[in-house]
Coordinates of N, CA and C and ligand atoms in Angstrom, one line a residue:
X1423 N -78.9 -122.2 81.9 CA -79.6 -123.4 81.4 C -81.1 -123.1 81.3
X1424 N -81.7 -123.6 80.2 CA -83.2 -123.5 80.1 C -83.9 -124.4 81.0
X1425 N -85.1 -124.1 81.5 CA -85.9 -125.0 82.3 C -86.3 -126.2 81.5
X1426 N -86.6 -127.2 82.2 CA -87.1 -128.5 81.5 C -88.2 -128.2 80.5
X1427 N -89.2 -127.4 81.0 CA -90.4 -127.0 80.2 C -90.0 -126.3 78.9
X1428 N -89.1 -125.3 79.1 CA -88.6 -124.6 77.9 C -87.8 -125.4 77.0
X1429 N -87.0 -126.3 77.5 CA -86.2 -127.3 76.7 C -87.2 -128.1 75.9
X1430 N -88.2 -128.6 76.5 CA -89.2 -129.5 75.7 C -89.9 -128.7 74.7
X1431 N -90.3 -127.5 75.0 CA -91.0 -126.6 74.0 C -90.1 -126.2 72.9
X1432 N -88.8 -126.0 73.2 CA -87.9 -125.6 72.1 C -87.6 -126.8 71.2
X1433 N -87.5 -128.0 71.8 CA -87.3 -129.2 71.0 C -88.5 -129.4 70.0
X1434 N -89.7 -129.1 70.6 CA -90.9 -129.2 69.7 C -90.8 -128.2 68.6
X1435 N -90.3 -127.0 68.9 CA -90.2 -125.9 67.9 C -89.2 -126.3 66.8
X1436 N -88.1 -126.9 67.2 CA -87.1 -127.4 66.3 C -87.8 -128.4 65.3
X1437 N -88.6 -129.3 65.8 CA -89.3 -130.2 65.0 C -90.2 -129.5 64.0
X1438 N -90.9 -128.5 64.5 CA -91.9 -127.8 63.7 C -91.1 -127.0 62.6
X1439 N -89.9 -126.5 62.9 CA -89.2 -125.8 61.8 C -88.7 -126.8 60.8
X1440 N -88.3 -128.0 61.2 CA -87.9 -129.0 60.2 C -89.1 -129.5 59.4
X1441 N -90.2 -129.6 60.1 CA -91.5 -129.9 59.4 C -91.8 -128.9 58.3
X1442 N -91.6 -127.6 58.7 CA -91.9 -126.5 57.7 C -90.9 -126.7 56.5
X1443 N -89.7 -127.0 56.8 CA -88.7 -127.2 55.7 C -89.1 -128.3 54.8
X1444 N -89.6 -129.4 55.4 CA -90.1 -130.5 54.6 C -91.3 -130.1 53.7
X1445 N -92.2 -129.4 54.3 CA -93.4 -128.9 53.6 C -93.0 -128.1 52.4
X1446 N -92.1 -127.1 52.6 CA -91.7 -126.3 51.5 C -90.9 -127.0 50.4
X1447 N -90.1 -128.0 50.9 CA -89.4 -128.8 49.9 C -90.5 -129.6 49.0
X1448 N -91.5 -130.0 49.7 CA -92.6 -130.7 48.9 C -93.3 -129.8 48.0
X1449 N -93.5 -128.6 48.4 CA -94.1 -127.6 47.5 C -93.1 -127.3 46.3
X1450 N -91.8 -127.3 46.6 CA -90.8 -127.0 45.6 C -90.9 -128.1 44.5
X1451 N -91.0 -129.3 44.9 CA -91.0 -130.4 43.9 C -92.3 -130.4 43.2
X1452 N -93.4 -130.1 43.8 CA -94.7 -129.9 43.1 C -94.6 -128.9 42.0
X1453 N -94.0 -127.7 42.3 CA -93.8 -126.7 41.4 C -92.9 -127.1 40.2
X1454 N -91.8 -127.8 40.5 CA -91.0 -128.3 39.4 C -91.7 -129.2 38.5
X1455 N -92.5 -130.1 39.0 CA -93.3 -131.0 38.1 C -94.4 -130.2 37.3
X1456 N -94.8 -129.1 37.9 CA -95.9 -128.3 37.2 C -95.3 -127.3 36.2
X1457 N -94.0 -127.3 36.0 CA -93.4 -126.4 35.1 C -93.1 -125.0 35.6
X1458 N -93.2 -124.9 36.9 CA -93.0 -123.6 37.5 C -91.6 -123.5 38.2
X1459 N -90.6 -123.4 37.4 CA -89.3 -123.5 38.0 C -88.9 -122.3 38.9
X1460 N -89.5 -121.1 38.6 CA -89.2 -120.0 39.5 C -89.8 -120.2 40.9
X1461 N -91.0 -120.7 40.9 CA -91.7 -121.0 42.2 C -91.0 -122.1 42.9
X1462 N -90.5 -123.1 42.1 CA -89.8 -124.2 42.7 C -88.5 -123.6 43.4
X1463 N -87.9 -122.7 42.8 CA -86.7 -122.0 43.4 C -87.1 -121.3 44.7
X1464 N -88.2 -120.6 44.6 CA -88.7 -119.8 45.8 C -88.9 -120.7 47.0
X1465 N -89.6 -121.8 46.8 CA -89.9 -122.7 47.9 C -88.6 -123.5 48.3
X1466 N -87.6 -123.7 47.4 CA -86.4 -124.3 47.8 C -85.6 -123.4 48.8
X1467 N -85.7 -122.1 48.5 CA -85.0 -121.1 49.4 C -85.7 -121.1 50.7
X1468 N -87.1 -121.2 50.7 CA -87.9 -121.3 51.9 C -87.5 -122.5 52.7
X1469 N -87.3 -123.6 52.0 CA -86.8 -124.9 52.7 C -85.5 -124.6 53.4
X1470 N -84.5 -123.9 52.7 CA -83.2 -123.6 53.4 C -83.4 -122.7 54.6
X1471 N -84.3 -121.7 54.4 CA -84.5 -120.8 55.5 C -85.1 -121.5 56.8
X1472 N -86.0 -122.4 56.5 CA -86.6 -123.1 57.7 C -85.5 -124.0 58.4
X1473 N -84.6 -124.6 57.6 CA -83.5 -125.3 58.2 C -82.7 -124.4 59.1
X1474 N -82.4 -123.2 58.6 CA -81.6 -122.2 59.3 C -82.3 -121.8 60.6
X1475 N -83.7 -121.7 60.5 CA -84.4 -121.4 61.8 C -84.2 -122.5 62.8
X1476 N -84.3 -123.7 62.4 CA -84.1 -124.9 63.3 C -82.7 -124.8 63.9
X1477 N -81.7 -124.6 63.0 CA -80.3 -124.6 63.5 C -80.1 -123.5 64.5
X1478 N -80.7 -122.3 64.3 CA -80.5 -121.2 65.2 C -81.0 -121.6 66.6
X1479 N -82.2 -122.3 66.6 CA -82.7 -122.8 67.9 C -81.7 -123.8 68.5
X1480 N -81.2 -124.7 67.7 CA -80.3 -125.8 68.2 C -79.0 -125.2 68.7
X1481 N -78.5 -124.2 68.0 CA -77.2 -123.5 68.5 C -77.5 -122.8 69.8
X1482 N -78.7 -122.2 70.0 CA -79.0 -121.5 71.2 C -79.1 -122.5 72.4
X1483 N -79.8 -123.6 72.1 CA -79.9 -124.6 73.2 C -78.6 -125.1 73.7
X1484 N -77.7 -125.4 72.7 CA -76.4 -125.9 73.0 C -75.6 -124.8 73.8
X1485 N -75.7 -123.6 73.4 CA -75.0 -122.5 74.1 C -75.5 -122.4 75.6
X1486 N -76.8 -122.8 75.8 CA -77.3 -122.7 77.2 C -77.1 -124.0 78.0
X1487 N -76.4 -125.0 77.4 CA -76.2 -126.2 78.0 C -77.3 -127.2 78.1
X1488 N -78.3 -127.0 77.1 CA -79.4 -127.9 77.0 C -79.2 -129.0 76.0
X1489 N -80.1 -130.0 76.1 CA -80.0 -131.1 75.2 C -81.0 -130.9 74.0
X1490 N -80.4 -131.0 72.8 CA -81.2 -131.0 71.6 C -81.7 -132.4 71.3
X1491 N -83.0 -132.6 71.1 CA -83.5 -133.9 70.8 C -84.3 -133.8 69.5
X1492 N -83.7 -134.5 68.5 CA -84.4 -134.5 67.2 C -85.5 -135.6 67.1
X1493 N -86.7 -135.1 66.7 CA -87.8 -136.1 66.7 C -88.2 -136.4 65.3
X1494 N -89.0 -137.4 65.1 CA -89.4 -137.8 63.7 C -90.2 -136.7 63.0
X1495 N -90.0 -136.5 61.7 CA -90.7 -135.5 61.0 C -92.0 -136.2 60.3
X1496 N -93.1 -135.6 60.7 CA -94.4 -136.2 60.2 C -94.5 -135.9 58.7
X1497 N -95.3 -136.8 58.0 CA -95.4 -136.6 56.5 C -96.1 -135.3 56.2
X1498 N -95.9 -134.8 55.0 CA -96.4 -133.5 54.6 C -97.3 -133.8 53.3
X1499 N -98.1 -132.8 53.0 CA -98.9 -132.8 51.8 C -98.0 -132.8 50.6
X1500 N -98.4 -133.5 49.5 CA -97.5 -133.6 48.3 C -98.0 -133.0 47.1
X1501 N -99.3 -132.6 47.0 CA -99.8 -132.0 45.8 C -100.8 -130.9 46.1
X1502 N -100.9 -130.0 45.2 CA -101.8 -128.8 45.3 C -102.5 -128.6 44.0
X1503 N -103.6 -127.9 44.0 CA -104.4 -127.7 42.8 C -103.7 -126.6 42.0
X1504 N -103.1 -125.7 42.6 CA -102.4 -124.5 41.9 C -101.4 -123.9 42.8
X1505 N -100.6 -123.0 42.2 CA -99.6 -122.3 43.0 C -100.3 -121.4 44.1
X1506 N -101.5 -120.9 43.7 CA -102.2 -120.1 44.7 C -102.6 -120.9 45.9
X1507 N -103.0 -122.1 45.6 CA -103.4 -123.0 46.8 C -102.2 -123.3 47.7
X1508 N -101.0 -123.5 47.0 CA -99.8 -123.7 47.8 C -99.5 -122.5 48.7
X1509 N -99.7 -121.3 48.2 CA -99.4 -120.1 49.0 C -100.4 -119.9 50.1
X1510 N -101.7 -120.3 49.8 CA -102.7 -120.2 50.8 C -102.4 -121.1 52.0
X1511 N -101.9 -122.3 51.6 CA -101.5 -123.3 52.7 C -100.3 -122.7 53.4
X1512 N -99.4 -122.1 52.7 CA -98.2 -121.4 53.3 C -98.6 -120.4 54.4
X1513 N -99.5 -119.6 54.0 CA -100.0 -118.6 55.0 C -100.6 -119.2 56.2
X1514 N -101.5 -120.2 56.0 CA -102.1 -120.8 57.1 C -101.1 -121.5 58.0
X1515 N -100.1 -122.1 57.4 CA -99.1 -122.8 58.2 C -98.3 -121.8 59.0
X1516 N -97.9 -120.7 58.3 CA -97.1 -119.7 59.0 C -97.8 -119.0 60.2
X1517 N -99.2 -118.9 60.1 CA -100.0 -118.4 61.2 C -99.8 -119.4 62.4
X1518 N -99.8 -120.7 62.1 CA -99.7 -121.7 63.2 C -98.3 -121.5 63.8
X1519 N -97.3 -121.4 63.0 CA -95.9 -121.2 63.5 C -95.8 -119.9 64.4
X1520 N -96.5 -118.9 63.9 CA -96.5 -117.6 64.7 C -97.1 -117.9 66.1
X1521 N -98.1 -118.7 66.2 CA -98.8 -119.0 67.4 C -97.8 -119.8 68.3
X1522 N -97.1 -120.7 67.7 CA -96.1 -121.5 68.5 C -95.0 -120.6 69.1
X1523 N -94.5 -119.7 68.2 CA -93.4 -118.8 68.7 C -94.0 -117.9 69.8
X1524 N -95.2 -117.4 69.7 CA -95.8 -116.6 70.7 C -95.9 -117.4 72.0
X1525 N -96.3 -118.7 71.9 CA -96.4 -119.5 73.1 C -95.1 -119.7 73.8
X1526 N -94.0 -119.9 73.0 CA -92.7 -120.0 73.5 C -92.3 -118.7 74.3
X1527 N -92.6 -117.6 73.7 CA -92.3 -116.3 74.3 C -93.0 -116.1 75.6
X1528 N -94.3 -116.5 75.6 CA -95.1 -116.4 76.8 C -94.5 -117.3 77.9
X1529 N -94.0 -118.5 77.5 CA -93.4 -119.4 78.5 C -92.1 -118.8 79.1
X1530 N -91.3 -118.2 78.2 CA -90.0 -117.6 78.6 C -90.3 -116.5 79.6
X1531 N -91.4 -115.7 79.3 CA -91.7 -114.6 80.1 C -92.2 -115.1 81.5
X1532 N -93.0 -116.2 81.5 CA -93.5 -116.7 82.7 C -92.4 -117.2 83.6
X1533 N -91.3 -117.7 83.0 CA -90.2 -118.3 83.7 C -89.1 -117.3 84.0
X1534 N -89.4 -116.0 83.6 CA -88.4 -115.0 83.7 C -87.0 -115.3 83.1
X1535 N -87.1 -116.0 81.9 CA -85.9 -116.3 81.2 C -85.6 -115.2 80.2
X1536 N -85.0 -114.1 80.6 CA -84.8 -112.9 79.8 C -84.0 -113.2 78.6
X1537 N -82.9 -114.0 78.7 CA -82.1 -114.2 77.6 C -82.9 -114.9 76.4
X1538 N -83.7 -115.8 76.8 CA -84.5 -116.5 75.8 C -85.6 -115.6 75.2
X1539 N -86.1 -114.7 76.0 CA -87.0 -113.7 75.4 C -86.3 -112.8 74.3
X1540 N -85.1 -112.4 74.7 CA -84.4 -111.6 73.7 C -84.1 -112.4 72.4
X1541 N -83.7 -113.6 72.6 CA -83.4 -114.5 71.5 C -84.6 -114.7 70.6
X1542 N -85.8 -114.8 71.3 CA -87.0 -115.1 70.5 C -87.5 -113.9 69.8
X1543 N -87.0 -112.7 70.1 CA -87.5 -111.5 69.4 C -87.2 -111.6 67.9
X1544 N -86.1 -112.2 67.6 CA -85.7 -112.4 66.2 C -86.8 -113.2 65.5
X1545 N -87.3 -114.3 66.1 CA -88.4 -115.1 65.5 C -89.7 -114.4 65.5
X1546 N -90.0 -113.6 66.5 CA -91.2 -112.8 66.4 C -91.2 -111.9 65.2
X1547 N -90.1 -111.2 65.0 CA -90.0 -110.3 63.8 C -90.1 -111.2 62.5
X1548 N -89.4 -112.3 62.5 CA -89.3 -113.1 61.3 C -90.7 -113.6 60.9
X1549 N -91.6 -113.9 61.9 CA -92.9 -114.4 61.6 C -93.8 -113.3 60.9
X1550 N -93.5 -112.1 61.3 CA -94.2 -111.0 60.7 C -93.9 -111.0 59.2
X1551 N -92.6 -111.2 58.9 CA -92.2 -111.2 57.5 C -92.7 -112.4 56.7
X1552 N -92.7 -113.6 57.4 CA -93.2 -114.8 56.8 C -94.7 -114.7 56.4
X1553 N -95.5 -114.1 57.2 CA -96.9 -114.0 56.9 C -97.1 -112.9 55.8
X1554 N -96.3 -111.9 55.9 CA -96.4 -110.8 54.9 C -96.0 -111.3 53.5
X1555 N -95.0 -112.1 53.4 CA -94.5 -112.6 52.1 C -95.6 -113.5 51.5
X1556 N -96.2 -114.4 52.4 CA -97.2 -115.4 51.9 C -98.4 -114.6 51.4
X1557 N -98.8 -113.6 52.2 CA -100.0 -112.8 51.8 C -99.7 -112.0 50.5
X1558 N -98.5 -111.6 50.4 CA -98.1 -110.8 49.1 C -98.2 -111.7 47.9
X1559 N -97.8 -113.0 48.1 CA -97.9 -113.9 46.9 C -99.3 -114.2 46.6
X1560 N -100.2 -114.4 47.6 CA -101.6 -114.6 47.4 C -102.2 -113.4 46.6
X1561 N -101.9 -112.2 47.1 CA -102.5 -111.0 46.5 C -102.1 -111.0 45.0
X1562 N -100.8 -111.2 44.8 CA -100.2 -111.1 43.4 C -100.9 -112.2 42.5
X1563 N -101.0 -113.4 43.0 CA -101.5 -114.5 42.1 C -103.0 -114.3 41.9
X1564 N -103.7 -113.7 42.9 CA -105.2 -113.4 42.7 C -105.4 -112.4 41.6
X1565 N -104.4 -111.4 41.6 CA -104.5 -110.3 40.6 C -104.2 -110.8 39.2
X1566 N -103.2 -111.6 39.0 CA -102.7 -112.0 37.7 C -103.4 -113.2 37.1
X1567 N -103.9 -114.1 37.9 CA -104.6 -115.3 37.4 C -103.6 -116.2 36.7
X1568 N -104.1 -117.0 35.8 CA -103.2 -118.0 35.1 C -102.6 -117.3 33.8
X1569 N -102.0 -118.1 33.0 CA -101.6 -117.7 31.7 C -100.3 -116.8 31.7
X1570 N -100.2 -115.8 30.9 CA -98.9 -115.1 30.7 C -98.5 -114.4 32.0
X1571 N -99.5 -113.9 32.8 CA -99.1 -113.3 34.0 C -98.4 -114.2 35.0
X1572 N -98.9 -115.4 35.0 CA -98.3 -116.4 35.9 C -96.9 -116.8 35.4
X1573 N -96.7 -116.8 34.1 CA -95.5 -117.1 33.4 C -94.4 -116.1 33.8
X1574 N -94.8 -114.8 33.8 CA -93.9 -113.7 34.1 C -93.6 -113.7 35.6
X1575 N -94.6 -114.0 36.4 CA -94.5 -114.0 37.9 C -93.5 -115.1 38.3
X1576 N -93.6 -116.2 37.6 CA -92.7 -117.3 37.9 C -91.3 -117.0 37.6
X1577 N -91.1 -116.2 36.6 CA -89.7 -115.7 36.3 C -89.1 -114.9 37.4
X1578 N -90.0 -114.0 38.0 CA -89.6 -113.2 39.1 C -89.1 -114.0 40.3
X1579 N -89.9 -115.1 40.6 CA -89.6 -115.9 41.7 C -88.3 -116.7 41.6
X1580 N -87.8 -116.8 40.3 CA -86.5 -117.5 40.1 C -85.3 -116.7 40.6
X1581 N -85.6 -115.4 40.9 CA -84.5 -114.5 41.4 C -84.1 -114.6 42.8
X1582 N -85.0 -115.3 43.6 CA -84.8 -115.3 45.1 C -83.5 -116.1 45.4
X1583 N -82.7 -115.6 46.3 CA -81.5 -116.3 46.8 C -81.5 -116.5 48.3
X1584 N -80.8 -117.5 48.7 CA -80.8 -117.7 50.2 C -79.8 -116.8 50.9
X1585 N -80.2 -116.2 52.0 CA -79.3 -115.3 52.8 C -79.2 -115.9 54.2
X1586 N -78.0 -116.4 54.5 CA -77.8 -117.0 55.9 C -78.2 -116.0 57.0
X1587 N -78.6 -116.5 58.1 CA -78.9 -115.6 59.3 C -77.6 -115.1 59.8
X1588 N -77.6 -113.7 60.0 CA -76.3 -113.1 60.4 C -76.0 -113.6 61.8
X1589 N -74.7 -113.7 62.1 CA -74.1 -114.2 63.4 C -74.7 -113.6 64.6
X1590 N -74.8 -112.2 64.6 CA -75.2 -111.5 65.8 C -76.7 -111.5 66.0
X1591 N -77.5 -112.0 65.0 CA -78.9 -112.0 65.2 C -79.4 -113.2 66.0
Ligands
LIG124 FE1 -89.6 -120.8 60.6 O1 -90.7 -119.6 59.8 FE2 -91.7 -120.5 58.5 O2 -92.3 -121.9 59.4

């Protein structure tokens, strides 16, 4: 069983993952309204991924005999000036999530909860990817600007598909 401190911190993390999901769903609807259907798809997949992150934590807590407590989800931003601004917000948000995961890891280490440390490795690696993807989008959008480049880039984002987290991970 996780300590009370870890249980509380993990419940906060579950809330943060659902907040992330809600943020990306909001970005998806913004993109749909802006005529960027590919980007809308990209953020919709991101929304699904964040829900999967929350569920992975929930399943872990239940397997350790802890109580999952779902808290209210705070409101999110609903409009952006451009797709570039949405991805800049994405990167800033993911940096905050990385810091939260690192804090969780440090707590697990302090409490000598080795199983939790091993489980958190997946999230540590995932955050490297999350930041890399957001930075990649910012770099691409800065390069292509608006107009035809953006039109083509949006088509590429339409190809993203959701991949569930593998059982053993
Ligand atoms: Fe769950 O990684 Fe983004 O927030």
